[in-house]
């Protein structure tokens, strides 16, 4: 009888340890993909569930890959366009950004929770391509120096709310290779998020006379970057 009790105790111990050491269910990874190639040239607003001002256009002159990209002119207003996506708690997303001139304001791509633009990658007025550090809402350069005009910069943003709660990091492709990842930074205003369920763009530059571009939102690493069609209609391949 005593031996049976010992065996039963061992069985319960093994069962207890087995149940509580099970891995956590895998959280959803980034799934939204959009290279804008299947959209109609003209206003992005109203296409693929994007909603915002008409300065954001699907255009086919300056693209990072394929047929189309998004180009945003500048009209002096605070212009935000966004769409909802399947909510995720962790993921890795890539997109490409470009500016045609020096800015006198800001332009950024954001990963959102609801209406809050939690994770942001900026072009700033001093030409810096940067990530938002939510500790003090400052900008941290992703490059060794300033970015260049008329140059596509592929960006990779990573977030993992289990391993790095309420933080994210990013890196940029420049000079033929991926640069080092930034540190893990808190999201906007040192806040918290339950799920990233949107993506957006925002421009508030006023007089730069420039166009800002975004292309190829994907979970797939474009390494090396894909063919780029320039304004002059020739092709350049980044090796």
Short mmCIF file of C-alpha atoms in Angstrom, two decimals:
data_model
loop_
_atom_site.label_atom_id
_atom_site.label_comp_id
_atom_site.label_asym_id
_atom_site.label_seq_id
_atom_site.Cartn_x
_atom_site.Cartn_y
_atom_site.Cartn_z
CA UNK A 1 0.00 0.00 0.00
CA UNK A 2 2.85 2.37 0.89
CA UNK A 3 4.54 1.75 -2.48
CA UNK A 4 1.30 2.50 -4.32
CA UNK A 5 1.07 5.85 -2.51
CA UNK A 6 4.64 6.70 -3.51
CA UNK A 7 4.00 5.81 -7.15
CA UNK A 8 0.81 7.88 -7.15
CA UNK A 9 2.68 10.82 -5.65
CA UNK A 10 5.38 10.53 -8.32
CA UNK A 11 2.70 10.39 -11.02
CA UNK A 12 1.05 13.58 -9.72
CA UNK A 13 4.43 15.34 -9.51
CA UNK A 14 5.31 14.45 -13.10
CA UNK A 15 1.85 15.50 -14.29
CA UNK A 16 2.11 18.83 -12.42
CA UNK A 17 5.54 19.60 -13.84
CA UNK A 18 4.45 18.59 -17.33
CA UNK A 19 1.38 20.80 -17.35
CA UNK A 20 3.10 23.89 -16.01
CA UNK A 21 6.16 23.55 -18.22
CA UNK A 22 4.18 23.42 -21.45
CA UNK A 23 5.25 26.13 -23.91
CA UNK A 24 2.95 29.12 -24.25
CA UNK A 25 0.72 29.07 -27.33
CA UNK A 26 2.47 30.70 -30.25
CA UNK A 27 1.22 34.24 -30.80
CA UNK A 28 0.22 35.38 -34.24
CA UNK A 29 2.99 36.67 -36.51
CA UNK A 30 2.78 39.53 -39.01
CA UNK A 31 0.48 38.61 -41.90
CA UNK A 32 -0.43 41.85 -43.73
CA UNK A 33 1.20 42.11 -47.16
CA UNK A 34 0.82 45.00 -49.63
CA UNK A 35 3.12 45.97 -52.50
CA UNK A 36 0.41 48.21 -54.05
CA UNK A 37 0.96 46.60 -57.48
CA UNK A 38 -2.63 45.41 -57.82
CA UNK A 39 -4.13 48.75 -56.78
CA UNK A 40 -5.32 51.43 -59.19
CA UNK A 41 -3.16 54.52 -59.66
CA UNK A 42 -4.77 57.51 -57.99
CA UNK A 43 -6.00 58.05 -54.42
CA UNK A 44 -4.95 55.37 -51.92
CA UNK A 45 -7.94 56.37 -49.81
CA UNK A 46 -10.69 53.80 -50.30
CA UNK A 47 -8.41 51.10 -51.69
CA UNK A 48 -7.41 48.02 -49.65
CA UNK A 49 -9.26 49.51 -46.65
CA UNK A 50 -6.89 52.50 -46.40
CA UNK A 51 -8.55 55.66 -45.12
CA UNK A 52 -7.11 59.16 -45.12
CA UNK A 53 -6.49 62.34 -47.13
CA UNK A 54 -6.12 62.32 -50.88
CA UNK A 55 -2.49 63.50 -50.86
CA UNK A 56 -1.57 59.80 -50.61
CA UNK A 57 -1.58 58.37 -54.13
CA UNK A 58 -0.83 55.03 -55.68
CA UNK A 59 1.72 55.97 -58.36
CA UNK A 60 3.87 54.07 -60.86
CA UNK A 61 6.78 56.43 -61.52
CA UNK A 62 9.01 55.97 -58.46
CA UNK A 63 8.73 52.45 -57.05
CA UNK A 64 10.85 50.17 -54.91
CA UNK A 65 9.60 47.00 -56.57
CA UNK A 66 7.03 45.95 -59.12
CA UNK A 67 4.57 48.35 -60.73
CA UNK A 68 3.35 50.72 -57.99
CA UNK A 69 4.23 52.47 -54.74
CA UNK A 70 2.55 55.11 -52.55
CA UNK A 71 3.61 58.73 -52.98
CA UNK A 72 2.54 61.55 -50.69
CA UNK A 73 2.82 65.20 -51.63
CA UNK A 74 2.93 67.91 -48.98
CA UNK A 75 0.18 70.46 -48.35
CA UNK A 76 1.10 71.88 -44.95
CA UNK A 77 -1.42 69.82 -43.00
CA UNK A 78 -1.01 67.00 -40.53
CA UNK A 79 -1.92 64.18 -42.89
CA UNK A 80 -2.53 60.67 -41.54
CA UNK A 81 -3.66 57.63 -43.54
CA UNK A 82 -4.08 54.17 -42.05
CA UNK A 83 -5.83 50.84 -42.21
CA UNK A 84 -6.57 48.05 -39.77
CA UNK A 85 -4.86 44.67 -39.98
CA UNK A 86 -5.18 41.33 -38.23
CA UNK A 87 -3.99 42.01 -34.69
CA UNK A 88 -0.63 40.54 -33.66
CA UNK A 89 1.44 40.59 -30.47
CA UNK A 90 4.75 39.86 -32.13
CA UNK A 91 6.17 39.92 -35.63
CA UNK A 92 8.73 41.14 -38.10
CA UNK A 93 7.65 43.48 -40.88
CA UNK A 94 9.57 45.08 -43.75
CA UNK A 95 8.77 48.16 -45.83
CA UNK A 96 10.71 50.67 -47.93
CA UNK A 97 10.77 54.47 -47.44
CA UNK A 98 12.08 57.30 -49.59
CA UNK A 99 12.06 61.12 -49.73
CA UNK A 100 12.62 63.35 -52.76
CA UNK A 101 13.98 66.40 -50.90
CA UNK A 102 14.95 67.73 -47.49
CA UNK A 103 11.99 68.03 -45.12
CA UNK A 104 10.95 70.93 -42.95
CA UNK A 105 8.82 68.66 -40.80
CA UNK A 106 8.45 64.92 -40.32
CA UNK A 107 7.20 61.85 -42.12
CA UNK A 108 6.78 58.44 -40.53
CA UNK A 109 5.38 54.97 -40.99
CA UNK A 110 3.64 53.65 -37.87
CA UNK A 111 2.45 50.38 -36.43
CA UNK A 112 -0.73 51.11 -34.52
CA UNK A 113 -3.01 49.89 -31.79
CA UNK A 114 -6.38 51.38 -32.58
CA UNK A 115 -5.83 55.07 -33.28
CA UNK A 116 -2.54 55.22 -31.36
CA UNK A 117 0.59 55.27 -33.55
CA UNK A 118 2.69 53.18 -31.15
CA UNK A 119 5.79 52.24 -33.18
CA UNK A 120 7.25 54.82 -35.58
CA UNK A 121 9.99 55.02 -38.20
CA UNK A 122 10.76 58.62 -39.18
CA UNK A 123 12.34 60.85 -41.74
CA UNK A 124 13.02 64.00 -39.71
CA UNK A 125 13.74 67.58 -40.74
CA UNK A 126 17.50 67.09 -40.34
CA UNK A 127 17.50 64.15 -42.78
CA UNK A 128 17.75 61.48 -40.10
CA UNK A 129 16.09 58.10 -40.63
CA UNK A 130 15.15 57.14 -37.11
CA UNK A 131 13.16 55.05 -34.66
CA UNK A 132 11.01 56.59 -31.94
CA UNK A 133 12.32 55.99 -28.42
CA UNK A 134 9.16 56.08 -26.33
CA UNK A 135 11.10 56.66 -23.09
CA UNK A 136 11.17 60.36 -23.92
CA UNK A 137 9.67 60.31 -27.45
CA UNK A 138 13.05 61.17 -28.95
CA UNK A 139 14.38 59.96 -32.31
CA UNK A 140 17.33 57.58 -32.57
CA UNK A 141 19.24 57.37 -35.87
CA UNK A 142 19.15 54.03 -37.69
CA UNK A 143 22.11 55.04 -39.88
CA UNK A 144 25.64 56.23 -39.21
CA UNK A 145 24.70 59.68 -40.57
CA UNK A 146 21.88 61.43 -42.38
CA UNK A 147 19.83 59.68 -45.03
CA UNK A 148 20.10 60.67 -48.70
CA UNK A 149 17.35 62.08 -50.89
CA UNK A 150 16.02 59.99 -53.79
CA UNK A 151 17.19 56.80 -52.08
CA UNK A 152 15.06 53.85 -51.03
CA UNK A 153 15.65 52.58 -47.50
CA UNK A 154 14.25 49.15 -46.70
CA UNK A 155 13.25 49.00 -43.03
CA UNK A 156 12.74 46.01 -40.72
CA UNK A 157 10.70 46.43 -37.53
CA UNK A 158 10.52 43.66 -34.92
CA UNK A 159 8.36 43.38 -31.81
CA UNK A 160 7.69 40.55 -29.33
CA UNK A 161 5.38 41.30 -26.44
CA UNK A 162 6.47 38.17 -24.53
CA UNK A 163 10.25 38.44 -24.79
CA UNK A 164 10.33 42.27 -24.92
CA UNK A 165 7.03 43.56 -23.49
CA UNK A 166 5.83 46.86 -24.96
CA UNK A 167 9.07 47.40 -26.90
CA UNK A 168 10.26 47.23 -30.47
CA UNK A 169 13.44 47.62 -32.50
CA UNK A 170 14.36 48.37 -36.10
CA UNK A 171 17.15 48.34 -38.65
CA UNK A 172 17.69 49.89 -42.09
CA UNK A 173 19.30 48.63 -45.29
CA UNK A 174 21.99 51.04 -46.46
CA UNK A 175 25.28 50.96 -48.38
CA UNK A 176 24.72 47.40 -49.56
CA UNK A 177 23.87 45.70 -46.27
CA UNK A 178 21.53 45.62 -43.33
CA UNK A 179 22.73 47.90 -40.57
CA UNK A 180 22.74 46.72 -36.97
CA UNK A 181 19.44 46.58 -35.11
CA UNK A 182 18.67 49.43 -32.78
CA UNK A 183 18.22 48.79 -29.09
CA UNK A 184 14.79 47.66 -27.92
CA UNK A 185 12.85 50.86 -27.25
CA UNK A 186 9.54 51.45 -25.45
CA UNK A 187 6.60 52.30 -27.65
CA UNK A 188 5.07 55.80 -27.78
CA UNK A 189 5.18 57.65 -24.42
CA UNK A 190 6.47 54.55 -22.62
CA UNK A 191 3.04 52.98 -23.04
CA UNK A 192 1.71 49.46 -23.33
CA UNK A 193 -0.06 47.57 -26.09
CA UNK A 194 -2.23 44.48 -26.22
CA UNK A 195 -2.15 43.98 -29.99
CA UNK A 196 -0.75 45.78 -33.03
CA UNK A 197 -3.80 45.97 -35.27
CA UNK A 198 -3.07 48.76 -37.74
CA UNK A 199 -0.49 50.39 -39.97
CA UNK A 200 -0.30 53.99 -41.11
CA UNK A 201 1.66 56.91 -42.54
CA UNK A 202 1.82 60.51 -41.37
CA UNK A 203 3.27 63.68 -42.90
CA UNK A 204 3.27 67.20 -41.50
CA UNK A 205 6.00 68.85 -43.60
CA UNK A 206 4.93 72.23 -44.91
CA UNK A 207 7.05 73.84 -47.61
CA UNK A 208 9.63 71.29 -48.73
CA UNK A 209 8.02 70.76 -52.13
CA UNK A 210 8.87 67.09 -51.79
CA UNK A 211 7.23 63.71 -52.26
CA UNK A 212 7.46 60.95 -49.68
CA UNK A 213 7.22 57.31 -50.72
CA UNK A 214 6.39 53.93 -49.17
CA UNK A 215 6.41 50.54 -50.84
CA UNK A 216 6.46 46.77 -50.30
CA UNK A 217 4.97 46.10 -46.86
CA UNK A 218 5.80 42.45 -46.23
CA UNK A 219 6.82 39.81 -43.71
CA UNK A 220 9.49 38.56 -46.12
CA UNK A 221 13.04 39.84 -45.92
CA UNK A 222 13.85 41.59 -49.26
CA UNK A 223 17.56 40.79 -48.96
CA UNK A 224 19.03 41.71 -51.32
CA UNK A 225 16.49 44.41 -52.17
CA UNK A 226 14.52 43.96 -55.32
CA UNK A 227 14.73 45.86 -58.62
CA UNK A 228 14.09 49.57 -58.32
CA UNK A 229 12.51 51.64 -61.10
CA UNK A 230 13.67 55.24 -60.96
CA UNK A 231 11.91 58.36 -62.18
CA UNK A 232 14.06 58.46 -65.30
CA UNK A 233 12.70 55.02 -66.26
CA UNK A 234 15.96 53.12 -65.96
CA UNK A 235 16.55 50.18 -63.66
CA UNK A 236 19.01 49.81 -60.85
CA UNK A 237 19.66 46.63 -58.90
CA UNK A 238 21.10 46.70 -55.40
CA UNK A 239 23.53 43.84 -55.09
#
